mmCIF file of C-alpha atoms in Angstrom:
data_model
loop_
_atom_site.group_PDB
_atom_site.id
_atom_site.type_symbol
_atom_site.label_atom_id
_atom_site.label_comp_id
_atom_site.label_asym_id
_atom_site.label_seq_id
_atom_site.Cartn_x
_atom_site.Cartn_y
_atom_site.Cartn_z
ATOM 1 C CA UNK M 1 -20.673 39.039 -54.535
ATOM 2 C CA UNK M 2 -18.460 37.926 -51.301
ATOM 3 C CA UNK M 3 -18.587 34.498 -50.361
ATOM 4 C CA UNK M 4 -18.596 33.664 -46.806
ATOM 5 C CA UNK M 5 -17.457 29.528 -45.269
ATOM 6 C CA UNK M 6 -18.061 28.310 -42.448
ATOM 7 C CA UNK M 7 -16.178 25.334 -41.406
ATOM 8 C CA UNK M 8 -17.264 23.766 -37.968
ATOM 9 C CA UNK M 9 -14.120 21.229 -36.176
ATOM 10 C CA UNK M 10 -14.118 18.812 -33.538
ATOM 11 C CA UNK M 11 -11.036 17.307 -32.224
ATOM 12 C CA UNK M 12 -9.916 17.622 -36.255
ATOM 13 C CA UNK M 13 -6.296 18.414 -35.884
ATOM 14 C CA UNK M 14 -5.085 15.844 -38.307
ATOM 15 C CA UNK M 15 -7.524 16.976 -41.447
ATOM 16 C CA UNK M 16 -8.471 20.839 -40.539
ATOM 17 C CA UNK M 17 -5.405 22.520 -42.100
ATOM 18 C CA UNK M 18 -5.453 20.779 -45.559
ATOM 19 C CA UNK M 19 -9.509 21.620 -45.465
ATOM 20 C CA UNK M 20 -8.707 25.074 -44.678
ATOM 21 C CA UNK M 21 -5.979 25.407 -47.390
ATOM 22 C CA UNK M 22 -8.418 23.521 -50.143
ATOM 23 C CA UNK M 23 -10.801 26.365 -49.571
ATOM 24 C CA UNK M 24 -7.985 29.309 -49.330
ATOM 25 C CA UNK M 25 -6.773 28.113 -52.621
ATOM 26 C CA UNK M 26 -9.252 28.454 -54.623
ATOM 27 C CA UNK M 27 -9.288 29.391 -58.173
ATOM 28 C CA UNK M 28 -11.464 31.915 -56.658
ATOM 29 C CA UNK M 29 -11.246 32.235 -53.261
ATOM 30 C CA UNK M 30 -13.812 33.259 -50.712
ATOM 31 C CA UNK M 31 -14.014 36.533 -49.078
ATOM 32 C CA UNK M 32 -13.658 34.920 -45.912
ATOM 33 C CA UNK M 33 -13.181 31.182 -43.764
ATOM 34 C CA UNK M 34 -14.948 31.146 -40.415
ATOM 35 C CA UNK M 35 -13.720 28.261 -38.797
ATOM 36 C CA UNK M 36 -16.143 27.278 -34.973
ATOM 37 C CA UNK M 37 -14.184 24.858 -32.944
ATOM 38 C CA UNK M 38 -16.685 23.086 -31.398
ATOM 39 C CA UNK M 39 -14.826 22.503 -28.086
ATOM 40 C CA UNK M 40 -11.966 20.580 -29.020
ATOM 41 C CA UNK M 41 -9.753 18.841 -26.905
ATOM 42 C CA UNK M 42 -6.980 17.993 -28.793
ATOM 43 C CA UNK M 43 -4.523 20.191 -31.156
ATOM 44 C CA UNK M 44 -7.039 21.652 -33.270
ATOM 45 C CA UNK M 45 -7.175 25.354 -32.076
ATOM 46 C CA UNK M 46 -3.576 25.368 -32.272
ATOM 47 C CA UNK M 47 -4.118 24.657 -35.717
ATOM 48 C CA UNK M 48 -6.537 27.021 -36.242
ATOM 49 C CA UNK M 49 -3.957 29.828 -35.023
ATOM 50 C CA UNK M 50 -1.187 29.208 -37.065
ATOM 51 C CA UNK M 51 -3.695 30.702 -40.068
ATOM 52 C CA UNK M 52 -3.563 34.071 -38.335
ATOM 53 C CA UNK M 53 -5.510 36.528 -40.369
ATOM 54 C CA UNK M 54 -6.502 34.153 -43.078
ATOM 55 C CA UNK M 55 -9.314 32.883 -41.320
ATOM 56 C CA UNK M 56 -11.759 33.817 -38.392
ATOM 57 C CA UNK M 57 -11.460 31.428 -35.682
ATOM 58 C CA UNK M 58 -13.762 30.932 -32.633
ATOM 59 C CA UNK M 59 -13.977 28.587 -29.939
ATOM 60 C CA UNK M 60 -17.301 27.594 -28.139
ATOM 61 C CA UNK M 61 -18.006 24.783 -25.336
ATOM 62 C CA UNK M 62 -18.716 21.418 -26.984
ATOM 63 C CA UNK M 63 -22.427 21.905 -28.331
ATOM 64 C CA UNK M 64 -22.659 19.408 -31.089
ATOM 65 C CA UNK M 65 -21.683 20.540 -35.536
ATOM 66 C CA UNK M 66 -25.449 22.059 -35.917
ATOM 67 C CA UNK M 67 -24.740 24.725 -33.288
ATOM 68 C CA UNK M 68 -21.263 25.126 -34.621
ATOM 69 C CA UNK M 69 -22.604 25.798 -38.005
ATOM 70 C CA UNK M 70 -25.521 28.116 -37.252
ATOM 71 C CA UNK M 71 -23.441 30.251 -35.016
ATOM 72 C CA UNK M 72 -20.795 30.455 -37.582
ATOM 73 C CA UNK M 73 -23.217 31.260 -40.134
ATOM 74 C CA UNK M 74 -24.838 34.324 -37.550
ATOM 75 C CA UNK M 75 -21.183 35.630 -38.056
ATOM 76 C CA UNK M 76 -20.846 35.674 -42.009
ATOM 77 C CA UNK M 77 -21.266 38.572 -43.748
ATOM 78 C CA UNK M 78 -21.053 37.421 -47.837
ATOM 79 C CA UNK M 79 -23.833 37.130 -49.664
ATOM 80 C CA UNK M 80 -22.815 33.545 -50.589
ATOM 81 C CA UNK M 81 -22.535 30.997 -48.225
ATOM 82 C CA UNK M 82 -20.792 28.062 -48.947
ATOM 83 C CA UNK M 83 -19.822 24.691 -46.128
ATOM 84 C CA UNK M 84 -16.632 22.580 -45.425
ATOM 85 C CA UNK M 85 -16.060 19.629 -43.215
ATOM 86 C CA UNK M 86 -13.201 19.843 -41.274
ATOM 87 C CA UNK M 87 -12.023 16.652 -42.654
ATOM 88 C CA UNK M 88 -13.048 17.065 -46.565
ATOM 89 C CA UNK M 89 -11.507 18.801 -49.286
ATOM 90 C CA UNK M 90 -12.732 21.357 -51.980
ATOM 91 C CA UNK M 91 -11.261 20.806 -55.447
ATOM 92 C CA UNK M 92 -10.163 23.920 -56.944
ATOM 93 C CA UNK M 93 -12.137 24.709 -59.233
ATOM 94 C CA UNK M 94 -15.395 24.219 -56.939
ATOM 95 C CA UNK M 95 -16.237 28.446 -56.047
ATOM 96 C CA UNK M 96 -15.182 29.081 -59.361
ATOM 97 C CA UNK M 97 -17.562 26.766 -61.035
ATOM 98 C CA UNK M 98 -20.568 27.137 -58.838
ATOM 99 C CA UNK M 99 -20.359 30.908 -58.574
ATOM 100 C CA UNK M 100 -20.439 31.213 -62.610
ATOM 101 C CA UNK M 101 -23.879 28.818 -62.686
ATOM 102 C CA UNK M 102 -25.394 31.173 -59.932
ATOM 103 C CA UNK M 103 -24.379 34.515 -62.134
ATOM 104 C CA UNK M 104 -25.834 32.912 -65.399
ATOM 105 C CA UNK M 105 -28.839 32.541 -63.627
ATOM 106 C CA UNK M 106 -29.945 35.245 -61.656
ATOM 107 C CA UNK M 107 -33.331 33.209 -60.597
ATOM 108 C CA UNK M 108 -31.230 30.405 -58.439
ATOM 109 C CA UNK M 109 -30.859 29.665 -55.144
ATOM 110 C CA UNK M 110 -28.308 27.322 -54.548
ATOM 111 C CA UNK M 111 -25.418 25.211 -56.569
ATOM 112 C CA UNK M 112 -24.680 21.704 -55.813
ATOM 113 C CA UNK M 113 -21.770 19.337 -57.214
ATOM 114 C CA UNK M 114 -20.589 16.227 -57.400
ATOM 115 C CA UNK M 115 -18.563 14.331 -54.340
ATOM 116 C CA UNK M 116 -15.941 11.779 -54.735
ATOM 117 C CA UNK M 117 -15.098 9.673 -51.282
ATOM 118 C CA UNK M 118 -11.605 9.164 -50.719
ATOM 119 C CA UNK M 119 -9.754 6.196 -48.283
ATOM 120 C CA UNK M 120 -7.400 8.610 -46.322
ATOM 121 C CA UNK M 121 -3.957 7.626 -45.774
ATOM 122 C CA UNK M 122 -3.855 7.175 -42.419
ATOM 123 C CA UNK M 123 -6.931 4.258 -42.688
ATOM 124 C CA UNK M 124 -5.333 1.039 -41.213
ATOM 125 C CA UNK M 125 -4.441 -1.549 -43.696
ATOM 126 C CA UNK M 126 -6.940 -3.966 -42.372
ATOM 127 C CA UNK M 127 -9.587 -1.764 -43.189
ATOM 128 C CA UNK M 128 -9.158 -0.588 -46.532
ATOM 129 C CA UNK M 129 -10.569 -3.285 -48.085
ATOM 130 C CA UNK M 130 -13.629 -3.145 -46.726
ATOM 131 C CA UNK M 131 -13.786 0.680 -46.916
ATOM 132 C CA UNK M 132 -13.329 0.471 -50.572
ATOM 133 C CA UNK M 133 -16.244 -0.140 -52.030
ATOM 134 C CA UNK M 134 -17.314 3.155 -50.931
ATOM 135 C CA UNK M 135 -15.166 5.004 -52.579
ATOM 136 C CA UNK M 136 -17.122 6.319 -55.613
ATOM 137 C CA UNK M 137 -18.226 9.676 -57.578
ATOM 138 C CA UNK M 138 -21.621 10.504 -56.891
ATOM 139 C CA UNK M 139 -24.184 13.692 -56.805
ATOM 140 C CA UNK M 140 -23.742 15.607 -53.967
ATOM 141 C CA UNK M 141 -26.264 17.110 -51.972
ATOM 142 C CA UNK M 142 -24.619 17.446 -48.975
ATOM 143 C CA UNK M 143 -23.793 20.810 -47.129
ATOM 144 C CA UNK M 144 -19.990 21.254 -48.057
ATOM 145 C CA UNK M 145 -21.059 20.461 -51.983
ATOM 146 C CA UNK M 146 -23.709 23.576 -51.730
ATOM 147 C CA UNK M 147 -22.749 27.409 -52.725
ATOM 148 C CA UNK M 148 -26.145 28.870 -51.736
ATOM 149 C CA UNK M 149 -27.386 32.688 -51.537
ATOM 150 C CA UNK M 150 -27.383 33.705 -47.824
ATOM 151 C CA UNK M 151 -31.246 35.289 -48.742
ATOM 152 C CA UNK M 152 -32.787 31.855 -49.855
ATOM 153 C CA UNK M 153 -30.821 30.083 -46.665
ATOM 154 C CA UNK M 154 -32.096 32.607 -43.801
ATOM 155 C CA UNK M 155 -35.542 32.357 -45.693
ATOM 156 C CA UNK M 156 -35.621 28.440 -45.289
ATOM 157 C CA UNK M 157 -33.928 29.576 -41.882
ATOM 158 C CA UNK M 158 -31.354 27.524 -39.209
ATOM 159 C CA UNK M 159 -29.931 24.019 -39.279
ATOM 160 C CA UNK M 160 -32.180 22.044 -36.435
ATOM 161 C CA UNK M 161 -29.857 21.694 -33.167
ATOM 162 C CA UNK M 162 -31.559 18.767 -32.708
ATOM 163 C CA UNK M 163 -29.982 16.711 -34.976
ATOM 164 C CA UNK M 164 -26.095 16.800 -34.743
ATOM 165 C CA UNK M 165 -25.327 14.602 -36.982
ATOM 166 C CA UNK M 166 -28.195 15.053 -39.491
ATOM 167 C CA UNK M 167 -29.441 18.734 -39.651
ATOM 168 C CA UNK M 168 -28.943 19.167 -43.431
ATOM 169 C CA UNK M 169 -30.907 16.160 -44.229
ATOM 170 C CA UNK M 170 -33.995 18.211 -42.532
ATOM 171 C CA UNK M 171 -32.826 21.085 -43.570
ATOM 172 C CA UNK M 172 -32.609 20.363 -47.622
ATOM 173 C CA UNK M 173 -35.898 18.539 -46.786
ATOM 174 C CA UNK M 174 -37.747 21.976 -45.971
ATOM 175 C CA UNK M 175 -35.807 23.739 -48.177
ATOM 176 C CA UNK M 176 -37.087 21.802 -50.967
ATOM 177 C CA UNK M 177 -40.409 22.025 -49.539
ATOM 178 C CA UNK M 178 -40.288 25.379 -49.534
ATOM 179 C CA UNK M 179 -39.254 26.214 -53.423
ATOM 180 C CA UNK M 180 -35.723 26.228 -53.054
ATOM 181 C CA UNK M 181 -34.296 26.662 -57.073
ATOM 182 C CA UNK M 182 -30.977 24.202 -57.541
ATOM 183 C CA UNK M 183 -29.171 23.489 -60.204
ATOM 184 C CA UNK M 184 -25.958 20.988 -60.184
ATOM 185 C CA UNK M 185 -22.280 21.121 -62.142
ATOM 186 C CA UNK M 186 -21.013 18.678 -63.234
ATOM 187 C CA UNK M 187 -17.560 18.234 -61.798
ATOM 188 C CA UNK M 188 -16.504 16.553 -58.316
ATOM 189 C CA UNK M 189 -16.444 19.511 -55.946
ATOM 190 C CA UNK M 190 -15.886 18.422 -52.799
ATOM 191 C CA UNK M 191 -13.108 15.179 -51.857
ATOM 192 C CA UNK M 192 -14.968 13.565 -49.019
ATOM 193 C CA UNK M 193 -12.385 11.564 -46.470
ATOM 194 C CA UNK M 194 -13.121 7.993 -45.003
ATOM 195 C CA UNK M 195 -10.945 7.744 -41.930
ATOM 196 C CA UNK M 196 -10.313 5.832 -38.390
ATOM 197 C CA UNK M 197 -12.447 8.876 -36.574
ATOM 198 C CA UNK M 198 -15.670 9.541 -38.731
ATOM 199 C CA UNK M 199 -17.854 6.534 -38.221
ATOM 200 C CA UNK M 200 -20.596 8.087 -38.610
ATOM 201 C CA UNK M 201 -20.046 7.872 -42.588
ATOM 202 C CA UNK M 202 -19.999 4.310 -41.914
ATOM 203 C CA UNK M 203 -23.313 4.171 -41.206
ATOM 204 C CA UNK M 204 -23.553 3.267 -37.207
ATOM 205 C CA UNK M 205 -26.471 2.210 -35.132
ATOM 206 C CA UNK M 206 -26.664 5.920 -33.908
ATOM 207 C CA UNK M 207 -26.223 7.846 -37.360
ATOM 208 C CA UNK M 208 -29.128 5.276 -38.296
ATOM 209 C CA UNK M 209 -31.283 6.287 -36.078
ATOM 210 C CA UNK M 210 -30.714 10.046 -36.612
ATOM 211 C CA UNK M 211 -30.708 9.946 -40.700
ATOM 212 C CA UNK M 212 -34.636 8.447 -39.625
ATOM 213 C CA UNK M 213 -35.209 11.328 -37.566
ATOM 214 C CA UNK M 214 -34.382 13.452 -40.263
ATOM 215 C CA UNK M 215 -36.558 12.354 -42.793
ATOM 216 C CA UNK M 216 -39.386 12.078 -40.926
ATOM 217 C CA UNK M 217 -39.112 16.071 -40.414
ATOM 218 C CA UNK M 218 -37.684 16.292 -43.911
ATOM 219 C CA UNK M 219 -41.139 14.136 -45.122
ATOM 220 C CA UNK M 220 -43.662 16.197 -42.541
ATOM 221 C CA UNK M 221 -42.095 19.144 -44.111
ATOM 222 C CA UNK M 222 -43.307 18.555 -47.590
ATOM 223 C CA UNK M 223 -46.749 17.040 -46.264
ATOM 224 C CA UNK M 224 -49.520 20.189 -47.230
ATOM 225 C CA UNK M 225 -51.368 21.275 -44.264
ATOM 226 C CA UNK M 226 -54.172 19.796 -42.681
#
């Protein structure tokens, strides 16, 4: 079956090449990497072109990573979709692994994995010690841990552009909701950076706020009908 990625980047220069590369070097690599800039104004899509043919690369206005994703997804054409951050890293192994649990088991939807954090280098030496705590291993149900069959995603349907920062919250929520067959490996499958620019995985006043929005839709989702 062809895999499809979709990768969406925002002012990412620093981190998007070494994501691209972990997902081009797979053990098995995907059919295809479609990377969305999401209106960058630094040196991303610069970047982005020095991959020529490797990847497809498109630029849009500035509309937020749920737009990014779902128009990036409207382009795939595998019939496995998997996710990167443009600042994360896929271990090797990660397509190969997932796409062997999905072909021993015809009936399921989607394969998640385990995610270890990781204190990038570039993380100020006054910080690291507080930042380290939160590097750990954990279970990973988070978009860029997921290999999932493009049928059972279109049938759960888009990522809410509501909610840039936490669509697949909602998302998994109704997916779940709605049946959606998982199963887990158990290996670290995606490398998921801590750095200077992605406060939002530290847990701000704002990504607060949204991670409630989220699960209230993800919890009216699963609430039977009246």
């Amino acid at each position: 079956m062809r895999v499809s990625v979709v990768i969406a980047a925002y002012n990412a220069q620093d981190y998007i090449a070494e994501a691209i590369e972990s997902v081009l070097g797979q053990t098995v690599p995907p059919d295809e990497v479609i990377v969305i800039d999401d209106g960058s104004t630094d040196g991303t899509r610069g970047v982005l072109d020095r991959f020529g043919g490797r990847i497809v690369a498109l630029t849009q206005g500035n509309s937020g990573q749920a737009v990014a994703v779902n128009k990036g997804l409207a382009l795939a054409r595998g019939e496995l979709i998997g996710f990167c951050d443009a600042d994360d890293l896929w271990t090797a192994r990660k397509q190969e692994l997932q796409l062997a649990r999905l072909e021993r088991d015809g009936e399921l939807d989607a394969v998640f994995g385990k995610v270890q954090q990781f204190l990038s280098p570039d993380v100020p030496e006054q910080q690291r010690a507080r930042l380290t705590p939160a590097v750990e291993i954990m279970p990973g149900e988070l978009k860029q841990c997921m290999l999932i069959r493009r049928a059972a995603l279109m049938r759960i349907g888009a990522f809410d552009q509501t909610l840039p920062a936490t669509f697949f919250i909602a998302w998994l929520g109704r997916a779940k909701q709605g049946g959606l067959k998982t199963a887990h490996v158990d290996d670290i499958v995606v490398r998921r950076r801590l750095h200077p620019g992605n406060g939002g995985r530290l847990h701000t006043e704002a990504q607060n706020l949204q991670t409630l929005m989220a699960l209230r839709k993800a919890i009216k989702a699963q609430r039977p009908p009246e």
